[in-house]
PDB file of C-alpha atoms in Angstrom:
ATOM      1  CA  UNK V  16     -12.899  -6.736  -2.253  1.00  0.00           C
ATOM      2  CA  UNK V  17     -16.359  -7.758  -1.872  1.00  0.00           C
ATOM      3  CA  UNK V  18     -19.473  -5.406  -1.924  1.00  0.00           C
ATOM      4  CA  UNK V  19     -22.229  -5.999   0.397  1.00  0.00           C
ATOM      5  CA  UNK V  20     -26.077  -4.590  -0.931  1.00  0.00           C
ATOM      6  CA  UNK V  21     -28.118  -3.232   1.780  1.00  0.00           C
ATOM      7  CA  UNK V  22     -32.154  -2.483   0.972  1.00  0.00           C
ATOM      8  CA  UNK V  23     -35.105  -0.377   2.329  1.00  0.00           C
ATOM      9  CA  UNK V  24     -37.918   0.355   0.706  1.00  0.00           C
ATOM     10  CA  UNK V  25     -37.123   2.456  -2.149  1.00  0.00           C
ATOM     11  CA  UNK V  26     -33.179   2.702  -1.314  1.00  0.00           C
ATOM     12  CA  UNK V  27     -30.659   0.790  -2.145  1.00  0.00           C
ATOM     13  CA  UNK V  28     -26.870   0.660  -0.985  1.00  0.00           C
ATOM     14  CA  UNK V  29     -23.779  -1.063  -2.235  1.00  0.00           C
ATOM     15  CA  UNK V  30     -20.685  -0.727   0.462  1.00  0.00           C
ATOM     16  CA  UNK V  31     -17.574  -1.886   0.126  1.00  0.00           C
ATOM     17  CA  UNK V  32     -16.295  -2.522   3.742  1.00  0.00           C
ATOM     18  CA  UNK V  33     -12.669  -3.805   2.914  1.00  0.00           C
ATOM     19  CA  UNK V  34     -11.875  -0.483   1.292  1.00  0.00           C
ATOM     20  CA  UNK V  35     -13.217   1.998   3.634  1.00  0.00           C
ATOM     21  CA  UNK V  36     -16.532   1.094   4.705  1.00  0.00           C
ATOM     22  CA  UNK V  37     -17.417   2.959   1.281  1.00  0.00           C
ATOM     23  CA  UNK V  38     -20.857   3.269  -0.147  1.00  0.00           C
ATOM     24  CA  UNK V  39     -19.785   3.150  -3.602  1.00  0.00           C
ATOM     25  CA  UNK V  40     -23.455   2.921  -4.952  1.00  0.00           C
ATOM     26  CA  UNK V  41     -26.987   4.580  -3.955  1.00  0.00           C
ATOM     27  CA  UNK V  42     -30.038   4.050  -5.592  1.00  0.00           C
ATOM     28  CA  UNK V  43     -33.409   5.459  -4.917  1.00  0.00           C
ATOM     29  CA  UNK V  44     -35.904   3.554  -7.127  1.00  0.00           C
ATOM     30  CA  UNK V  45     -33.523   2.102  -9.155  1.00  0.00           C
ATOM     31  CA  UNK V  46     -31.757   5.568 -10.437  1.00  0.00           C
ATOM     32  CA  UNK V  47     -27.899   5.876  -9.646  1.00  0.00           C
ATOM     33  CA  UNK V  48     -27.971   9.371  -7.689  1.00  0.00           C
ATOM     34  CA  UNK V  49     -24.046   9.463  -7.100  1.00  0.00           C
ATOM     35  CA  UNK V  50     -21.240   8.801  -9.076  1.00  0.00           C
ATOM     36  CA  UNK V  51     -20.114   5.302  -9.470  1.00  0.00           C
ATOM     37  CA  UNK V  52     -16.659   3.684 -10.116  1.00  0.00           C
ATOM     38  CA  UNK V  53     -16.725   1.361 -13.071  1.00  0.00           C
ATOM     39  CA  UNK V  54     -14.705  -0.960 -11.129  1.00  0.00           C
ATOM     40  CA  UNK V  55     -12.565  -1.223  -8.001  1.00  0.00           C
ATOM     41  CA  UNK V  56      -9.135  -0.389  -9.830  1.00  0.00           C
ATOM     42  CA  UNK V  57     -10.823   3.356 -10.450  1.00  0.00           C
ATOM     43  CA  UNK V  58     -12.027   3.492  -6.919  1.00  0.00           C
ATOM     44  CA  UNK V  59      -8.635   2.467  -5.861  1.00  0.00           C
ATOM     45  CA  UNK V  60      -6.912   5.110  -8.175  1.00  0.00           C
ATOM     46  CA  UNK V  61      -9.128   7.927  -7.029  1.00  0.00           C
ATOM     47  CA  UNK V  62     -10.713   7.068  -3.441  1.00  0.00           C
ATOM     48  CA  UNK V  63     -11.987  10.062  -2.234  1.00  0.00           C
ATOM     49  CA  UNK V  64     -13.670  10.849  -5.844  1.00  0.00           C
ATOM     50  CA  UNK V  65     -16.275   8.071  -5.620  1.00  0.00           C
ATOM     51  CA  UNK V  66     -19.017   7.034  -3.118  1.00  0.00           C
ATOM     52  CA  UNK V  67     -19.657   8.180   0.525  1.00  0.00           C
ATOM     53  CA  UNK V  68     -16.410   6.962   2.613  1.00  0.00           C
ATOM     54  CA  UNK V  69     -15.881   7.137   6.358  1.00  0.00           C
ATOM     55  CA  UNK V  70     -14.167  10.599   6.939  1.00  0.00           C
ATOM     56  CA  UNK V  71     -12.758  10.454  10.040  1.00  0.00           C
ATOM     57  CA  UNK V  72     -11.454  13.077  11.013  1.00  0.00           C
ATOM     58  CA  UNK V  73     -14.425  14.860   9.297  1.00  0.00           C
ATOM     59  CA  UNK V  74     -13.242  18.119   7.374  1.00  0.00           C
ATOM     60  CA  UNK V  75      -9.343  19.475   8.720  1.00  0.00           C
ATOM     61  CA  UNK V  76      -7.143  19.454  12.034  1.00  0.00           C
ATOM     62  CA  UNK V  77      -5.216  22.695  12.100  1.00  0.00           C
ATOM     63  CA  UNK V  78      -1.697  21.606  12.456  1.00  0.00           C
ATOM     64  CA  UNK V  79      -2.905  18.037  13.033  1.00  0.00           C
ATOM     65  CA  UNK V  80      -3.945  18.729  16.746  1.00  0.00           C
ATOM     66  CA  UNK V  81      -7.207  18.856  18.760  1.00  0.00           C
ATOM     67  CA  UNK V  82      -8.643  18.483  22.150  1.00  0.00           C
ATOM     68  CA  UNK V  83     -11.005  16.019  23.237  1.00  0.00           C
ATOM     69  CA  UNK V  84     -12.422  15.616  26.830  1.00  0.00           C
ATOM     70  CA  UNK V  85      -9.951  18.277  28.001  1.00  0.00           C
ATOM     71  CA  UNK V  86      -6.940  16.571  26.509  1.00  0.00           C
ATOM     72  CA  UNK V  87      -5.039  17.818  23.339  1.00  0.00           C
ATOM     73  CA  UNK V  88      -3.556  15.360  21.175  1.00  0.00           C
ATOM     74  CA  UNK V  89      -0.444  17.001  19.022  1.00  0.00           C
ATOM     75  CA  UNK V  90       1.067  14.675  16.098  1.00  0.00           C
ATOM     76  CA  UNK V  91      -1.749  12.286  16.219  1.00  0.00           C
ATOM     77  CA  UNK V  92      -2.969  13.255  12.667  1.00  0.00           C
ATOM     78  CA  UNK V  93      -0.149  13.262   9.704  1.00  0.00           C
ATOM     79  CA  UNK V  94      -0.147  16.948   7.798  1.00  0.00           C
ATOM     80  CA  UNK V  95      -1.140  15.871   4.528  1.00  0.00           C
ATOM     81  CA  UNK V  96      -2.050  19.375   3.415  1.00  0.00           C
ATOM     82  CA  UNK V  97       1.318  20.993   3.563  1.00  0.00           C
ATOM     83  CA  UNK V  98       0.684  24.203   2.068  1.00  0.00           C
ATOM     84  CA  UNK V  99      -2.128  25.259   5.065  1.00  0.00           C
ATOM     85  CA  UNK V 100      -0.309  22.866   7.582  1.00  0.00           C
ATOM     86  CA  UNK V 101      -3.637  21.058   8.055  1.00  0.00           C
ATOM     87  CA  UNK V 102      -4.600  17.444   8.321  1.00  0.00           C
ATOM     88  CA  UNK V 103      -7.099  16.713   5.693  1.00  0.00           C
ATOM     89  CA  UNK V 104     -10.228  14.280   6.792  1.00  0.00           C
ATOM     90  CA  UNK V 105     -10.017  10.845   5.138  1.00  0.00           C
ATOM     91  CA  UNK V 106      -7.626   8.871   6.878  1.00  0.00           C
ATOM     92  CA  UNK V 107     -10.434   5.950   7.274  1.00  0.00           C
ATOM     93  CA  UNK V 108     -11.411   6.254   3.678  1.00  0.00           C
ATOM     94  CA  UNK V 109      -9.279   3.365   2.437  1.00  0.00           C
ATOM     95  CA  UNK V 110      -9.063   1.410   5.531  1.00  0.00           C
ATOM     96  CA  UNK V 111     -10.785  -2.064   6.109  1.00  0.00           C
ATOM     97  CA  UNK V 112     -13.632  -2.579   8.135  1.00  0.00           C
ATOM     98  CA  UNK V 113     -15.008  -5.829   9.497  1.00  0.00           C
ATOM     99  CA  UNK V 114     -18.549  -7.096   9.117  1.00  0.00           C
ATOM    100  CA  UNK V 115     -19.965  -8.426  12.511  1.00  0.00           C
ATOM    101  CA  UNK V 116     -23.653  -8.754  11.261  1.00  0.00           C
ATOM    102  CA  UNK V 117     -25.478  -7.981   7.732  1.00  0.00           C
ATOM    103  CA  UNK V 118     -29.643  -8.235   7.369  1.00  0.00           C
ATOM    104  CA  UNK V 119     -31.253  -7.140   4.175  1.00  0.00           C
ATOM    105  CA  UNK V 120     -31.261  -3.430   5.441  1.00  0.00           C
ATOM    106  CA  UNK V 121     -28.376  -3.129   8.104  1.00  0.00           C
ATOM    107  CA  UNK V 122     -25.059  -3.479   7.852  1.00  0.00           C
ATOM    108  CA  UNK V 123     -22.714  -3.035  11.520  1.00  0.00           C
TER     109      UNK V 123
END
């Protein structure tokens, strides 16, 4: 995994594009403001504990069914919270993303 760093003013973020585009470190004036994994193995072992991953879909999807632009989608998201018959967010939390551009203060 190759982290990418972006910075703007007093803020600095370390992002891992090939692991959910996860922001694994966010600092303000050099002070870490969230829990950071000690290494990539720890991030892989507990991907939802660290960082700010992209959580698509957000929150929970009851019965894995949702409606978008008037069309209902069933069996789209797996039921990964069976006790409540829901899909819990985070399908993209470990998916690789492709970096198409990177500047000092932006990442696409």
